Amino acid sequence: MNFKSPHIIQEGGVAYEIGKIYGKEIRYDFKKMQVYLEAKGKLLFGEKFKLYREDREIIYKLCSYLIRDKENCEKFEIDVHKGILLSGPVGCGKTSLMKLLKFLVPQQRPYEMIPSRNVVFSFNHLGYKAIEDYGNSNFFCFDDLGIEPYGRFYGKDCNVMGEILLSRHELYLNTHRKLKTHVTTNLNAEELEKRYGNRVRSRMRELFNLIAFSKDAKDKRT
């Protein structure tokens, strides 16, 4: 990463200038960010990858959050100290976008993408150490929240992701809001509350900015 030119990202021998530096400030260009994201997406996911026109507003909100655009974040009621809860129907592109967007601002601390079901599998093998490991101060994006099975360790059932979200909420409050947790989910607010309970749902309101695809968003995998 070029710390002197954080507005220029090198990919595959090509330099993508996604903004201009004015003093100590980068003024980003959304169109140029889209060009970079599509190019990076093709490198990550294959030549068929593309950004869809109908997703422009979602991508714009996510980019505004990542680059900490104060004016746009206020407009969209996004708190840059919170994480992102990206919801939408199966196949609408949530996971791909979250995998992709962390490359947009390489000078920021990156988050690690973790399938929620893998967290549960880890709990089934390691027990409560897994909750300690994923409830720590690392930056995570838990993918497909809500479709993971319940955990079971030595005959005791556990709502693993619910416990991890409670742990991360406590850390969030005790680290001056520096801890970032992101999630993707196919579930709506009512379904999340049914899955994790009102206590967790209440904490999720403090942990996350909700950014949602339309319930009619098409499946891009078909």
Coordinates of C-alpha atoms in Angstrom, one line a residue:
M1 CA 0.0 0.0 0.0
N2 CA 1.2 3.5 -0.9
F3 CA 0.7 5.6 2.2
K4 CA 1.8 8.7 0.3
S5 CA -0.9 8.2 -2.3
P6 CA -3.8 6.5 -0.6
H7 CA -6.2 7.8 -3.3
I8 CA -4.4 5.6 -5.9
I9 CA -4.8 1.8 -5.7
Q10 CA -2.6 -0.5 -7.8
E11 CA -4.3 -3.7 -9.1
G12 CA -2.9 -6.0 -11.7
G13 CA -0.4 -3.4 -12.9
V14 CA -3.0 -0.8 -13.3
A15 CA -3.2 2.4 -11.1
Y16 CA -6.8 3.4 -10.2
E17 CA -7.1 7.0 -9.0
I18 CA -10.3 7.1 -7.0
G19 CA -10.0 10.7 -5.9
K20 CA -7.8 13.7 -5.5
I21 CA -5.8 14.9 -2.5
Y22 CA -6.4 18.4 -1.3
G23 CA -4.1 19.2 1.6
K24 CA -4.7 16.3 4.1
E25 CA -8.0 15.4 2.7
I26 CA -9.0 12.9 0.0
R27 CA -12.0 14.0 -2.1
Y28 CA -13.3 10.8 -3.6
D29 CA -15.0 10.4 -7.0
F30 CA -17.8 7.9 -6.8
K31 CA -17.7 7.0 -10.5
K32 CA -14.0 6.3 -10.3
M33 CA -14.6 4.2 -7.2
Q34 CA -17.1 2.2 -9.1
V35 CA -14.6 1.6 -11.9
Y36 CA -12.1 0.3 -9.4
L37 CA -14.6 -1.9 -7.6
E38 CA -15.8 -3.5 -10.8
A39 CA -12.1 -4.2 -11.8
K40 CA -11.3 -5.6 -8.4
G41 CA -14.5 -7.7 -8.5
K42 CA -13.4 -9.3 -11.7
L43 CA -10.1 -10.2 -10.2
L44 CA -11.7 -11.6 -7.1
F45 CA -14.8 -13.3 -8.6
G46 CA -14.2 -13.7 -12.3
E47 CA -14.8 -11.9 -15.5
K48 CA -18.5 -12.2 -15.3
F49 CA -18.7 -10.0 -12.2
K50 CA -20.3 -6.5 -12.6
L51 CA -21.9 -3.9 -10.6
Y52 CA -25.6 -3.4 -11.3
R53 CA -27.3 -0.1 -12.0
E54 CA -30.2 -0.9 -9.7
D55 CA -27.7 -1.4 -6.8
R56 CA -26.2 2.1 -7.2
E57 CA -27.8 3.6 -4.2
I58 CA -26.7 0.7 -1.9
I59 CA -23.2 0.9 -3.2
Y60 CA -23.1 4.7 -2.8
K61 CA -24.2 4.4 0.8
L62 CA -21.6 1.7 1.5
C63 CA -18.9 3.7 -0.2
S64 CA -19.9 6.9 1.8
Y65 CA -19.6 4.9 5.0
L66 CA -16.2 3.4 4.1
I67 CA -14.7 6.7 3.1
R68 CA -16.3 8.5 6.1
D69 CA -18.1 11.0 4.0
K70 CA -19.6 13.1 6.7
E71 CA -22.2 14.9 4.6
N72 CA -23.5 11.8 2.9
C73 CA -23.5 9.8 6.1
E74 CA -25.6 12.4 7.8
K75 CA -28.0 12.5 4.8
F76 CA -28.4 8.7 5.0
E77 CA -28.4 8.6 8.8
I78 CA -25.3 6.5 8.9
D79 CA -23.1 6.5 12.0
V80 CA -19.5 5.9 11.0
H81 CA -18.7 4.5 14.5
K82 CA -21.2 1.6 14.0
G83 CA -20.8 -1.4 11.8
I84 CA -22.9 -2.3 8.8
L85 CA -25.8 -4.8 8.8
L86 CA -26.4 -5.5 5.1
S87 CA -29.6 -7.3 4.5
G88 CA -31.4 -8.5 1.4
P89 CA -32.8 -11.6 -0.5
V90 CA -30.7 -14.6 -1.3
G91 CA -28.2 -13.9 -4.2
C92 CA -28.6 -10.2 -4.3
G93 CA -24.8 -9.6 -3.9
K94 CA -24.4 -8.9 -0.2
T95 CA -21.4 -11.2 0.4
S96 CA -19.6 -10.1 -2.7
L97 CA -20.0 -6.4 -1.9
M98 CA -18.7 -6.8 1.6
K99 CA -15.8 -8.9 0.4
L100 CA -15.0 -6.3 -2.2
L101 CA -15.5 -3.0 -0.3
K102 CA -12.8 -3.5 2.3
F103 CA -10.2 -3.0 -0.5
L104 CA -11.5 0.5 -1.3
V105 CA -9.8 2.2 1.7
P106 CA -6.6 0.2 2.1
Q107 CA -5.3 2.5 4.8
Q108 CA -8.1 1.5 7.1
R109 CA -8.0 -1.5 9.4
P110 CA -9.6 -4.4 7.3
Y111 CA -12.3 -6.7 8.6
E112 CA -12.2 -10.5 8.1
M113 CA -15.2 -12.2 6.4
I114 CA -16.4 -15.2 8.4
P115 CA -19.4 -17.4 7.5
S116 CA -21.6 -17.6 10.6
R117 CA -22.0 -21.3 10.2
N118 CA -18.2 -21.7 10.4
V119 CA -18.3 -19.9 13.8
V120 CA -20.9 -22.5 15.0
F121 CA -18.8 -25.4 13.7
S122 CA -15.9 -23.9 15.6
F123 CA -18.0 -23.8 18.8
N124 CA -19.0 -27.4 18.3
H125 CA -15.4 -28.4 18.2
L126 CA -13.8 -25.9 20.7
G127 CA -16.7 -24.9 23.0
Y128 CA -16.9 -21.5 24.6
K129 CA -13.3 -20.7 23.5
A130 CA -14.8 -20.0 20.1
I131 CA -17.1 -17.4 21.5
E132 CA -14.1 -15.8 23.2
D133 CA -12.2 -15.9 20.0
Y134 CA -14.9 -14.2 17.8
G135 CA -16.1 -12.0 20.6
N136 CA -12.7 -10.3 20.8
S137 CA -11.5 -6.9 19.4
N138 CA -10.7 -8.0 15.9
F139 CA -12.8 -6.6 13.0
F140 CA -15.2 -9.2 11.6
C141 CA -18.0 -9.4 9.0
F142 CA -20.2 -12.3 9.9
D143 CA -21.7 -13.6 6.7
D144 CA -25.2 -15.1 6.4
L145 CA -26.2 -14.3 9.9
G146 CA -29.4 -16.2 10.9
I147 CA -29.2 -19.3 8.8
E148 CA -26.5 -21.0 10.9
P149 CA -27.5 -23.9 13.1
Y150 CA -27.6 -23.8 16.9
G151 CA -24.3 -24.8 18.5
R152 CA -23.9 -27.9 20.7
F153 CA -21.0 -28.7 22.9
Y154 CA -21.0 -31.6 25.4
G155 CA -24.7 -31.9 25.1
K156 CA -25.5 -28.3 25.8
D157 CA -27.2 -26.1 23.1
C158 CA -26.1 -22.6 22.5
N159 CA -27.2 -19.7 20.3
V160 CA -23.6 -19.0 19.4
M161 CA -24.0 -16.0 17.2
G162 CA -26.3 -14.4 19.7
E163 CA -23.7 -14.8 22.4
I164 CA -21.0 -13.4 20.1
L165 CA -23.0 -10.3 19.2
L166 CA -23.7 -9.7 22.9
S167 CA -19.9 -9.9 23.6
R168 CA -19.1 -7.6 20.7
H169 CA -21.7 -5.1 21.8
E170 CA -20.1 -5.0 25.3
L171 CA -16.7 -4.4 23.7
Y172 CA -18.1 -1.7 21.4
L173 CA -19.4 0.2 24.4
N174 CA -16.1 -0.2 26.3
T175 CA -13.7 0.7 23.5
H176 CA -15.0 4.2 22.8
R177 CA -16.9 2.9 19.7
K178 CA -13.7 1.8 17.9
L179 CA -14.7 -1.8 17.5
K180 CA -16.3 -2.7 14.2
T181 CA -18.6 -5.6 13.6
H182 CA -20.4 -6.1 10.2
V183 CA -22.9 -8.7 9.2
T184 CA -24.8 -9.8 6.1
T185 CA -28.2 -11.5 6.5
N186 CA -31.2 -12.7 4.5
L187 CA -33.5 -12.0 7.5
N188 CA -35.6 -8.9 8.3
A189 CA -35.7 -7.2 11.7
E190 CA -38.7 -9.4 12.9
E191 CA -37.0 -12.6 11.8
L192 CA -33.7 -11.6 13.5
E193 CA -35.6 -10.9 16.8
K194 CA -37.3 -14.2 16.6
R195 CA -33.9 -16.0 16.0
Y196 CA -31.9 -14.2 18.6
G197 CA -34.4 -12.6 21.0
N198 CA -35.3 -9.1 21.9
R199 CA -32.1 -8.6 24.0
V200 CA -29.8 -9.3 21.1
R201 CA -32.0 -7.3 18.7
S202 CA -31.8 -4.3 21.0
R203 CA -28.0 -4.5 21.0
M204 CA -27.9 -4.9 17.3
R205 CA -29.6 -1.5 16.9
E206 CA -26.6 0.0 18.8
L207 CA -24.0 -2.0 16.9
F208 CA -25.2 -1.6 13.3
N209 CA -26.3 0.8 10.6
L210 CA -29.0 -1.0 8.6
I211 CA -28.5 -0.9 4.8
A212 CA -31.1 -3.0 3.0
F213 CA -31.6 -4.2 -0.6
S214 CA -35.1 -4.2 -1.8
K215 CA -37.0 -7.4 -1.0
D216 CA -37.5 -7.6 -4.8
A217 CA -33.8 -7.5 -5.6
K218 CA -33.0 -10.1 -8.2
D219 CA -30.8 -13.2 -7.7
K220 CA -27.6 -12.4 -9.5
R221 CA -26.4 -16.0 -9.4
T222 CA -29.1 -17.2 -11.8

